Amino acid sequence: MSWTYGGPTEMLRAEIEGARQAPMHVSLGSIVEAFEIASPVEAINPYGRGLINDTFRVAAGGKRYVLQRINGAVFPDPLRIMSNIQALDRQARQHADLGFRVPALIATRAGDAGLRTSDGNVWRLMTLIEDAVGLPRIETPEQGGEVGRLLGRFHTLLQSLPAGALSVTLPGFHDTPSYLARFLSVLERIEGARHDPAVETCVRFALDRGALAPRLADARDRGEIPVRVIHGDPKLDNILFDCHSGRALALIDLDTLQPGLILHDIGDCLRSCCNRSGESADGRNRVAFDLAVAEPILHAYAEQTRDWLSAAEIALIPEAIRLMPFELGLRFMTDHLEGDRYFKVAEPGENLRKAGTQFALVEDIEGKAEDIKAMVRRCFHAP
Ligand code: GN1
Ligand code: MG
C-alpha cells in the first residue's frame, strides 16, 4: 500500500480535543480502503474549518474525496444523515437543469452508505467537488447574487421532498426557545459565571432579548409558517464557487438537511455572508450587517423562490435575520459556560468572543431594522 498520511496539524489536534469526540483508534488508511474506490490511497490530509466533524481530503486512484468522521456526540444516529443525503441525491438526479452540484456519497465495499468502525465512530466518504473554492468573504454584488441564486435553487429542489420523508438528524436544532432555556439553566448552575465582565455583558444582552427567542417557533406552532426540508447550515464556508467562472457551484455540509423552517436557512445565510468581518472577528466595533451584501443575495434568492415562498414567510425574513445571530450567540455562550464541549475551539475564551461577535451583529441589525424591512419588500415585490 503506498499512501502517505501527513497527520493532523497541532491546530487540528487541539480542535479535535476541544470537540470532545472520542479519540480515533482506527487508522485512516484502513478506513478509506473500506470504501469502494480505486486504489492506491495516495494521501490523507486534514481539511476544512468545520466546528463539529473531523474532515480529511483523500487522494486515491487519481481522484479526490472528502472523508469525514461524524461527531457521534452531536448526531445521535449518523446513518440518518446518509439516508437524507441519498434522498437529496435521488431528487437532484431527476433535474437536468439543477444549476448546482451535489457531492456524491461513496458506498463501502460492503454496500453501506457509511462505515461504522470498531470504536463506534461513523465515517463517510464523498466525492470532492473539483475546481471549486470557498470565499473568506463576499467581495462583490455578483458573488452575493450567486449565493442567493444557489440557496434559492437548493430550496426549490428541496420543496419537492416532503418534510416527513426525511429523518431528523439533529433533534432540537434551531429550537431557539430551548437554546435560551439551556443557557439560563447553565447560568444558574455555574456559580460565579457572571463575575467575568465579558460574560456579564453577554448575559445582559441575551436577557434583554428573551422575547425574540420564540418568535419563529410560535409562528410555526400557530400554523402560520410551514415546516419544510432545509439545509440547516448554509453559512458562507459551506458554499463552493467555481474557481474559473466564479459561479456558486455547491452547498456542502449536508449533516443538518432535515425538516425545519426555511427562515432558519435564510437568516443563517445572511448572518454569515453579511458580516464581512467573519464569525471570529476581533473587536465588536468592526462587526456589521452589510446591506450592500444582503440586497443582491436576497434579490437573487427571491427570483428563485417567489413562486412558492408564502407571504407569511417573507414577512418574517427581517425577524429571522435578527434571530439567527442571536441564536448562534446563545449557543456559543452556553458552550463557553459548559467548557467548550460542542464547538471546536483553538483556545479558551474563543466561544465567548464569538458569542460577543454574534450579539454585536444582532445590535447592528436592530439599528438597521427599517432598511432591512424595505429591502425585503423591494426584493420580493411585497406590499
Ligand atoms: C456548526 O460544523 P459546522 O462548522 O458546519 C454548527 C452550525 C453553526 C456553525 C457556526 C451541527 O457548523 O449550526 O451555525 O457551526 N453546526 C451544528 O460556524 O451545530
Ligand atoms: Mg455544519
Tab-separated table of C-alpha atoms and ligand atoms in Angstrom:
chain	number	residue	atom	x	y	z
A	1	MET	CA	0.000	0.000	0.000
A	2	SER	CA	1.517	3.354	-0.983
A	3	TRP	CA	-0.099	6.191	0.819
A	4	THR	CA	1.242	8.959	2.966
A	5	TYR	CA	-0.597	10.493	5.841
A	6	GLY	CA	0.565	13.916	6.948
A	7	GLY	CA	-1.096	13.554	10.341
A	8	PRO	CA	-3.187	16.242	11.976
A	9	THR	CA	-1.606	19.646	12.442
A	10	GLU	CA	-1.183	20.894	16.015
A	11	MET	CA	-4.161	23.164	15.444
A	12	LEU	CA	-6.367	20.290	14.350
A	13	ARG	CA	-5.225	18.187	17.283
A	14	ALA	CA	-6.327	20.971	19.637
A	15	GLU	CA	-9.609	21.233	17.787
A	16	ILE	CA	-10.245	17.510	17.973
A	17	GLU	CA	-9.691	17.557	21.735
A	18	GLY	CA	-11.934	20.583	22.138
A	19	ALA	CA	-14.758	18.836	20.311
A	20	ARG	CA	-14.783	16.103	22.963
A	21	GLN	CA	-15.143	13.488	20.285
A	22	ALA	CA	-13.788	10.100	21.236
A	23	PRO	CA	-10.140	9.746	20.165
A	24	MET	CA	-9.533	7.866	16.926
A	25	HIS	CA	-8.379	4.296	17.353
A	26	VAL	CA	-8.549	3.105	13.759
A	27	SER	CA	-6.046	4.053	11.060
A	28	LEU	CA	-7.324	6.483	8.450
A	29	GLY	CA	-5.819	4.391	5.670
A	30	SER	CA	-7.795	1.307	6.631
A	31	ILE	CA	-10.971	3.403	6.841
A	32	VAL	CA	-10.519	4.778	3.331
A	33	GLU	CA	-9.797	1.325	1.981
A	34	ALA	CA	-13.133	0.082	3.276
A	35	PHE	CA	-14.881	2.288	0.700
A	36	GLU	CA	-15.488	1.329	-2.913
A	37	ILE	CA	-12.819	3.468	-4.600
A	38	ALA	CA	-9.858	2.791	-6.863
A	39	SER	CA	-6.517	2.294	-5.142
A	40	PRO	CA	-3.857	3.170	-4.259
A	41	VAL	CA	-4.670	5.628	-1.472
A	42	GLU	CA	-2.078	8.337	-2.067
A	43	ALA	CA	-2.658	10.982	0.606
A	44	ILE	CA	-4.936	11.827	3.518
A	45	ASN	CA	-4.765	15.318	4.992
A	46	PRO	CA	-6.833	17.415	7.427
A	47	TYR	CA	-9.262	19.611	5.525
A	48	GLY	CA	-11.742	22.451	6.067
A	49	ARG	CA	-12.796	24.559	9.025
A	50	GLY	CA	-15.905	22.759	10.318
A	51	LEU	CA	-16.604	23.109	14.021
A	52	ILE	CA	-18.272	19.734	14.607
A	53	ASN	CA	-16.980	16.845	12.464
A	54	ASP	CA	-13.398	15.810	11.605
A	55	THR	CA	-12.710	16.225	7.903
A	56	PHE	CA	-9.909	14.943	5.669
A	57	ARG	CA	-9.085	15.261	1.982
A	58	VAL	CA	-8.170	11.978	0.374
A	59	ALA	CA	-6.348	11.327	-2.902
A	60	ALA	CA	-6.738	7.811	-4.250
A	61	GLY	CA	-6.530	6.190	-7.664
A	62	GLY	CA	-6.126	9.605	-9.331
A	63	LYS	CA	-9.317	11.027	-7.792
A	64	ARG	CA	-10.008	13.163	-4.737
A	65	TYR	CA	-12.526	12.641	-1.955
A	66	VAL	CA	-13.661	14.108	1.350
A	67	LEU	CA	-13.577	11.746	4.324
A	68	GLN	CA	-15.488	12.704	7.460
A	69	ARG	CA	-15.872	11.306	10.912
A	70	ILE	CA	-19.331	12.318	12.007
A	71	ASN	CA	-19.393	13.649	15.539
A	72	GLY	CA	-21.291	10.980	17.454
A	73	ALA	CA	-21.512	13.255	20.485
A	74	VAL	CA	-23.654	15.634	18.389
A	75	PHE	CA	-25.560	13.440	15.938
A	76	PRO	CA	-27.449	10.639	17.710
A	77	ASP	CA	-27.722	8.406	14.632
A	78	PRO	CA	-25.217	9.419	11.932
A	79	LEU	CA	-26.609	6.898	9.451
A	80	ARG	CA	-29.764	9.029	9.212
A	81	ILE	CA	-27.631	11.771	7.683
A	82	MET	CA	-26.591	9.415	4.929
A	83	SER	CA	-30.140	8.352	4.119
A	84	ASN	CA	-31.188	12.024	3.875
A	85	ILE	CA	-28.280	12.764	1.538
A	86	GLN	CA	-29.300	9.800	-0.603
A	87	ALA	CA	-32.862	11.153	-0.789
A	88	LEU	CA	-31.494	14.522	-1.940
A	89	ASP	CA	-29.233	12.840	-4.467
A	90	ARG	CA	-32.150	10.865	-5.966
A	91	GLN	CA	-34.178	14.069	-6.240
A	92	ALA	CA	-31.296	16.016	-7.808
A	93	ARG	CA	-30.791	13.351	-10.483
A	94	GLN	CA	-34.319	13.968	-11.752
A	95	HIS	CA	-33.467	17.587	-12.621
A	96	ALA	CA	-31.133	18.005	-15.584
A	97	ASP	CA	-31.204	21.801	-15.150
A	98	LEU	CA	-30.354	21.754	-11.451
A	99	GLY	CA	-27.841	24.615	-11.681
A	100	PHE	CA	-25.618	23.277	-8.874
A	101	ARG	CA	-23.770	20.112	-7.864
A	102	VAL	CA	-24.461	17.692	-5.041
A	103	PRO	CA	-21.445	15.784	-3.687
A	104	ALA	CA	-21.974	12.033	-4.157
A	105	LEU	CA	-21.720	9.557	-1.295
A	106	ILE	CA	-19.382	6.631	-1.962
A	107	ALA	CA	-20.629	3.284	-0.661
A	108	THR	CA	-18.437	0.958	1.365
A	109	ARG	CA	-17.230	-2.299	-0.174
A	110	ALA	CA	-19.962	-3.961	1.871
A	111	GLY	CA	-22.527	-1.741	0.102
A	112	ASP	CA	-23.340	0.568	3.024
A	113	ALA	CA	-23.653	4.362	2.872
A	114	GLY	CA	-21.241	4.823	5.777
A	115	LEU	CA	-18.708	2.872	7.800
A	116	ARG	CA	-19.088	2.134	11.500
A	117	THR	CA	-15.629	1.348	12.863
A	118	SER	CA	-14.949	-0.942	15.815
A	119	ASP	CA	-14.553	2.096	18.107
A	120	GLY	CA	-18.162	3.104	17.375
A	121	ASN	CA	-17.416	6.076	15.093
A	122	VAL	CA	-19.278	6.540	11.811
A	123	TRP	CA	-17.337	7.665	8.731
A	124	ARG	CA	-18.464	8.718	5.287
A	125	LEU	CA	-16.663	9.325	2.029
A	126	MET	CA	-17.874	11.765	-0.619
A	127	THR	CA	-16.534	12.952	-3.948
A	128	LEU	CA	-14.556	16.189	-3.701
A	129	ILE	CA	-16.060	18.895	-5.868
A	130	GLU	CA	-13.140	19.832	-8.112
A	131	ASP	CA	-12.258	23.297	-9.454
A	132	ALA	CA	-14.143	24.821	-6.539
A	133	VAL	CA	-13.096	27.334	-3.914
A	134	GLY	CA	-14.612	28.784	-0.775
A	135	LEU	CA	-14.616	32.542	-0.201
A	136	PRO	CA	-13.400	34.129	3.042
A	137	ARG	CA	-15.913	36.939	2.491
A	138	ILE	CA	-18.295	38.293	-0.133
A	139	GLU	CA	-16.465	40.995	-2.087
A	140	THR	CA	-18.809	41.827	-4.970
A	141	PRO	CA	-22.566	42.072	-5.647
A	142	GLU	CA	-22.118	39.295	-8.236
A	143	GLN	CA	-20.835	36.924	-5.557
A	144	GLY	CA	-23.800	37.878	-3.371
A	145	GLY	CA	-26.148	37.197	-6.271
A	146	GLU	CA	-24.561	33.774	-6.735
A	147	VAL	CA	-25.127	32.911	-3.063
A	148	GLY	CA	-28.796	33.890	-3.307
A	149	ARG	CA	-29.294	32.021	-6.562
A	150	LEU	CA	-27.724	28.853	-5.148
A	151	LEU	CA	-29.706	28.923	-1.899
A	152	GLY	CA	-32.913	29.656	-3.821
A	153	ARG	CA	-32.371	26.805	-6.262
A	154	PHE	CA	-31.378	24.439	-3.490
A	155	HIS	CA	-34.528	25.327	-1.543
A	156	THR	CA	-36.679	24.961	-4.643
A	157	LEU	CA	-35.313	21.454	-5.182
A	158	LEU	CA	-35.935	20.618	-1.519
A	159	GLN	CA	-39.596	21.602	-1.876
A	160	SER	CA	-40.135	18.501	-3.990
A	161	LEU	CA	-39.187	16.412	-0.930
A	162	PRO	CA	-41.988	16.153	1.633
A	163	ALA	CA	-40.690	17.181	5.082
A	164	GLY	CA	-41.896	13.865	6.509
A	165	ALA	CA	-39.747	11.896	4.047
A	166	LEU	CA	-36.525	12.931	5.749
A	167	SER	CA	-35.246	11.827	9.147
A	168	VAL	CA	-34.412	14.294	11.892
A	169	THR	CA	-30.616	14.083	12.073
A	170	LEU	CA	-30.176	16.566	14.922
A	171	PRO	CA	-33.144	16.832	17.308
A	172	GLY	CA	-33.594	20.299	18.815
A	173	PHE	CA	-31.515	22.009	16.119
A	174	HIS	CA	-32.588	25.660	15.641
A	175	ASP	CA	-35.035	25.294	18.527
A	176	THR	CA	-34.254	28.788	19.793
A	177	PRO	CA	-36.504	28.678	22.892
A	178	SER	CA	-34.690	25.510	24.040
A	179	TYR	CA	-31.281	27.082	23.433
A	180	LEU	CA	-32.377	30.028	25.594
A	181	ALA	CA	-33.720	27.731	28.321
A	182	ARG	CA	-30.469	25.757	28.369
A	183	PHE	CA	-28.447	28.961	28.529
A	184	LEU	CA	-30.486	30.165	31.521
A	185	SER	CA	-30.163	26.856	33.351
A	186	VAL	CA	-26.381	26.695	32.777
A	187	LEU	CA	-26.100	30.233	34.046
A	188	GLU	CA	-27.898	29.287	37.214
A	189	ARG	CA	-25.892	26.093	37.676
A	190	ILE	CA	-22.417	27.582	37.291
A	191	GLU	CA	-21.626	29.612	40.344
A	192	GLY	CA	-19.728	32.808	39.693
A	193	ALA	CA	-20.221	32.626	35.918
A	194	ARG	CA	-21.366	36.230	35.843
A	195	HIS	CA	-18.272	37.527	37.663
A	196	ASP	CA	-16.445	37.670	34.327
A	197	PRO	CA	-17.339	41.114	32.882
A	198	ALA	CA	-17.343	39.777	29.290
A	199	VAL	CA	-19.810	37.060	30.314
A	200	GLU	CA	-21.963	39.562	32.191
A	201	THR	CA	-22.170	41.872	29.139
A	202	CYS	CA	-23.372	38.962	27.002
A	203	VAL	CA	-25.790	37.743	29.666
A	204	ARG	CA	-27.453	41.155	29.959
A	205	PHE	CA	-27.709	41.383	26.193
A	206	ALA	CA	-29.362	37.961	25.989
A	207	LEU	CA	-31.735	38.558	28.903
A	208	ASP	CA	-32.941	41.814	27.325
A	209	ARG	CA	-33.935	39.898	24.204
A	210	GLY	CA	-35.625	36.850	25.687
A	211	ALA	CA	-38.844	37.696	23.838
A	212	LEU	CA	-37.079	37.293	20.482
A	213	ALA	CA	-36.272	33.605	21.005
A	214	PRO	CA	-39.753	32.071	20.424
A	215	ARG	CA	-40.761	34.356	17.528
A	216	LEU	CA	-40.380	31.827	14.679
A	217	ALA	CA	-41.280	28.760	16.754
A	218	ASP	CA	-44.529	30.453	17.816
A	219	ALA	CA	-45.409	31.340	14.213
A	220	ARG	CA	-44.793	27.687	13.284
A	221	ASP	CA	-46.865	26.382	16.206
A	222	ARG	CA	-49.752	28.679	15.247
A	223	GLY	CA	-49.591	27.193	11.752
A	224	GLU	CA	-48.616	30.491	10.127
A	225	ILE	CA	-45.435	29.123	8.558
A	226	PRO	CA	-44.824	25.570	7.336
A	227	VAL	CA	-42.167	23.021	8.220
A	228	ARG	CA	-40.158	22.304	5.066
A	229	VAL	CA	-36.916	20.495	4.286
A	230	ILE	CA	-33.957	22.801	4.916
A	231	HIS	CA	-30.157	22.687	4.700
A	232	GLY	CA	-29.724	23.882	8.285
A	233	ASP	CA	-26.244	25.401	7.944
A	234	PRO	CA	-25.916	27.495	4.741
A	235	LYS	CA	-23.073	29.653	6.051
A	236	LEU	CA	-20.528	31.099	3.619
A	237	ASP	CA	-17.949	28.398	4.490
A	238	ASN	CA	-20.392	25.806	3.152
A	239	ILE	CA	-20.762	27.414	-0.281
A	240	LEU	CA	-18.343	26.462	-3.047
A	241	PHE	CA	-17.679	28.676	-6.067
A	242	ASP	CA	-16.339	27.679	-9.481
A	243	CYS	CA	-12.707	28.829	-9.432
A	244	HIS	CA	-12.870	29.804	-13.137
A	245	SER	CA	-16.309	31.351	-13.646
A	246	GLY	CA	-16.997	32.478	-10.064
A	247	ARG	CA	-20.474	30.919	-10.165
A	248	ALA	CA	-21.753	29.273	-6.989
A	249	LEU	CA	-21.334	25.530	-7.526
A	250	ALA	CA	-22.496	23.668	-4.449
A	251	LEU	CA	-23.901	23.900	-0.962
A	252	ILE	CA	-21.904	21.353	1.012
A	253	ASP	CA	-22.103	20.007	4.587
A	254	LEU	CA	-25.423	18.203	4.407
A	255	ASP	CA	-25.470	16.943	8.020
A	256	THR	CA	-28.441	19.045	9.031
A	257	LEU	CA	-30.529	18.501	5.914
A	258	GLN	CA	-33.787	17.803	7.742
A	259	PRO	CA	-37.247	19.232	8.423
A	260	GLY	CA	-37.120	22.825	9.679
A	261	LEU	CA	-38.050	26.402	8.860
A	262	ILE	CA	-36.880	27.938	5.613
A	263	LEU	CA	-36.433	31.151	7.617
A	264	HIS	CA	-33.681	29.467	9.631
A	265	ASP	CA	-31.704	28.973	6.422
A	266	ILE	CA	-32.361	32.473	5.087
A	267	GLY	CA	-31.410	34.090	8.401
A	268	ASP	CA	-28.359	31.887	8.838
A	269	CYS	CA	-27.030	32.504	5.331
A	270	LEU	CA	-27.457	36.271	5.686
A	271	ARG	CA	-25.947	36.478	9.180
A	272	SER	CA	-22.913	34.660	7.866
A	273	CYS	CA	-22.430	36.354	4.476
A	274	CYS	CA	-23.325	39.906	5.501
A	275	ASN	CA	-20.979	40.108	8.479
A	276	ARG	CA	-17.908	40.620	6.344
A	277	SER	CA	-15.555	40.599	9.340
A	278	GLY	CA	-16.402	36.929	9.947
A	279	GLU	CA	-17.502	34.801	12.893
A	280	SER	CA	-14.181	35.136	14.695
A	281	ALA	CA	-13.932	38.922	14.329
A	282	ASP	CA	-11.758	40.579	16.941
A	283	GLY	CA	-13.254	43.757	18.294
A	284	ARG	CA	-17.007	44.193	18.350
A	285	ASN	CA	-16.898	47.577	16.632
A	286	ARG	CA	-15.898	46.098	13.267
A	287	VAL	CA	-18.900	43.781	13.221
A	288	ALA	CA	-21.715	44.993	10.960
A	289	PHE	CA	-24.563	43.698	8.846
A	290	ASP	CA	-23.666	44.887	5.360
A	291	LEU	CA	-26.836	45.822	3.496
A	292	ALA	CA	-24.903	46.124	0.235
A	293	VAL	CA	-24.133	42.397	0.523
A	294	ALA	CA	-27.604	41.408	1.736
A	295	GLU	CA	-29.541	43.001	-1.102
A	296	PRO	CA	-28.051	41.081	-4.055
A	297	ILE	CA	-28.279	37.830	-2.069
A	298	LEU	CA	-31.924	38.337	-1.223
A	299	HIS	CA	-32.772	39.683	-4.657
A	300	ALA	CA	-31.365	36.590	-6.391
A	301	TYR	CA	-32.944	34.344	-3.756
A	302	ALA	CA	-36.362	35.926	-4.345
A	303	GLU	CA	-36.086	35.317	-8.095
A	304	GLN	CA	-35.808	31.592	-7.450
A	305	THR	CA	-38.389	31.252	-4.688
A	306	ARG	CA	-41.072	33.876	-5.283
A	307	ASP	CA	-43.436	31.268	-6.735
A	308	TRP	CA	-43.690	29.129	-3.636
A	309	LEU	CA	-42.477	31.080	-0.614
A	310	SER	CA	-45.514	32.228	1.405
A	311	ALA	CA	-46.323	35.852	2.256
A	312	ALA	CA	-46.079	34.955	5.968
A	313	GLU	CA	-42.559	33.601	5.485
A	314	ILE	CA	-41.497	36.675	3.510
A	315	ALA	CA	-42.933	38.958	6.194
A	316	LEU	CA	-40.835	37.202	8.859
A	317	ILE	CA	-37.493	37.451	6.996
A	318	PRO	CA	-36.413	40.577	8.941
A	319	GLU	CA	-37.115	38.731	12.223
A	320	ALA	CA	-35.150	35.698	11.002
A	321	ILE	CA	-32.188	37.932	10.108
A	322	ARG	CA	-32.174	39.188	13.705
A	323	LEU	CA	-32.933	35.834	15.301
A	324	MET	CA	-30.250	33.617	13.770
A	325	PRO	CA	-27.199	35.546	15.055
A	326	PHE	CA	-28.982	35.791	18.421
A	327	GLU	CA	-29.453	32.021	18.474
A	328	LEU	CA	-25.844	31.326	17.460
A	329	GLY	CA	-24.611	33.799	20.090
A	330	LEU	CA	-26.621	31.928	22.731
A	331	ARG	CA	-25.183	28.613	21.552
A	332	PHE	CA	-21.553	29.877	21.615
A	333	MET	CA	-22.142	31.463	25.021
A	334	THR	CA	-23.683	28.306	26.508
A	335	ASP	CA	-20.852	26.185	25.146
A	336	HIS	CA	-18.306	28.548	26.697
A	337	LEU	CA	-20.002	28.185	30.083
A	338	GLU	CA	-20.209	24.407	29.681
A	339	GLY	CA	-16.476	24.131	28.948
A	340	ASP	CA	-16.354	24.154	25.117
A	341	ARG	CA	-17.832	20.715	24.668
A	342	TYR	CA	-19.739	21.266	21.423
A	343	PHE	CA	-17.939	23.733	19.123
A	344	LYS	CA	-14.262	23.157	18.465
A	345	VAL	CA	-12.060	25.928	19.856
A	346	ALA	CA	-8.375	26.641	19.305
A	347	GLU	CA	-8.071	28.424	22.662
A	348	PRO	CA	-10.145	29.012	25.799
A	349	GLY	CA	-12.405	32.060	25.563
A	350	GLU	CA	-12.968	31.666	21.819
A	351	ASN	CA	-16.627	30.723	22.158
A	352	LEU	CA	-17.247	33.694	24.460
A	353	ARG	CA	-15.621	36.054	21.958
A	354	LYS	CA	-17.672	34.538	19.137
A	355	ALA	CA	-20.855	34.997	21.175
A	356	GLY	CA	-19.949	38.678	21.568
A	357	THR	CA	-19.478	38.956	17.797
A	358	GLN	CA	-22.913	37.463	17.074
A	359	PHE	CA	-24.568	39.715	19.646
A	360	ALA	CA	-22.814	42.766	18.150
A	361	LEU	CA	-24.264	41.693	14.821
A	362	VAL	CA	-27.759	41.488	16.350
A	363	GLU	CA	-27.324	45.010	17.691
A	364	ASP	CA	-26.273	46.338	14.304
A	365	ILE	CA	-29.213	44.564	12.649
A	366	GLU	CA	-31.588	46.166	15.161
A	367	GLY	CA	-30.276	49.609	14.203
A	368	LYS	CA	-30.942	48.805	10.528
A	369	ALA	CA	-34.392	47.270	11.044
A	370	GLU	CA	-36.264	49.726	8.831
A	371	ASP	CA	-33.726	49.438	5.999
A	372	ILE	CA	-33.917	45.647	6.217
A	373	LYS	CA	-37.728	45.640	6.024
A	374	ALA	CA	-37.630	47.943	2.997
A	375	MET	CA	-35.029	45.724	1.334
A	376	VAL	CA	-37.143	42.594	1.830
A	377	ARG	CA	-40.185	44.364	0.324
A	378	ARG	CA	-38.115	45.510	-2.682
A	379	CYS	CA	-36.627	42.072	-3.316
A	380	PHE	CA	-39.933	40.198	-3.111
A	381	HIS	CA	-42.054	42.956	-4.696
A	382	ALA	CA	-44.095	42.763	-1.485
A	383	PRO	CA	-46.606	45.467	-0.481
B	1	GN1	C1	-21.506	24.486	13.153
B	1	GN1	O1	-19.669	22.240	11.958
B	1	GN1	P1	-20.043	23.391	11.169
B	1	GN1	O2	-18.916	24.367	11.184
B	1	GN1	O3	-20.505	23.018	9.824
B	1	GN1	C2	-22.973	24.359	13.554
B	1	GN1	C3	-23.841	25.419	12.909
B	1	GN1	C4	-23.276	26.807	13.207
B	1	GN1	C5	-21.821	26.858	12.733
B	1	GN1	C6	-21.177	28.192	13.052
B	1	GN1	C7	-24.474	20.907	13.579
B	1	GN1	O4	-21.348	24.131	11.823
B	1	GN1	O5	-25.153	25.357	13.409
B	1	GN1	O6	-24.032	27.822	12.573
B	1	GN1	O7	-21.058	25.820	13.362
B	1	GN1	N1	-23.467	23.032	13.176
B	1	GN1	C8	-24.086	22.238	14.063
B	1	GN1	O8	-19.977	28.306	12.363
B	1	GN1	O9	-24.310	22.572	15.220
B	2	MG	MG	-22.445	22.043	9.538
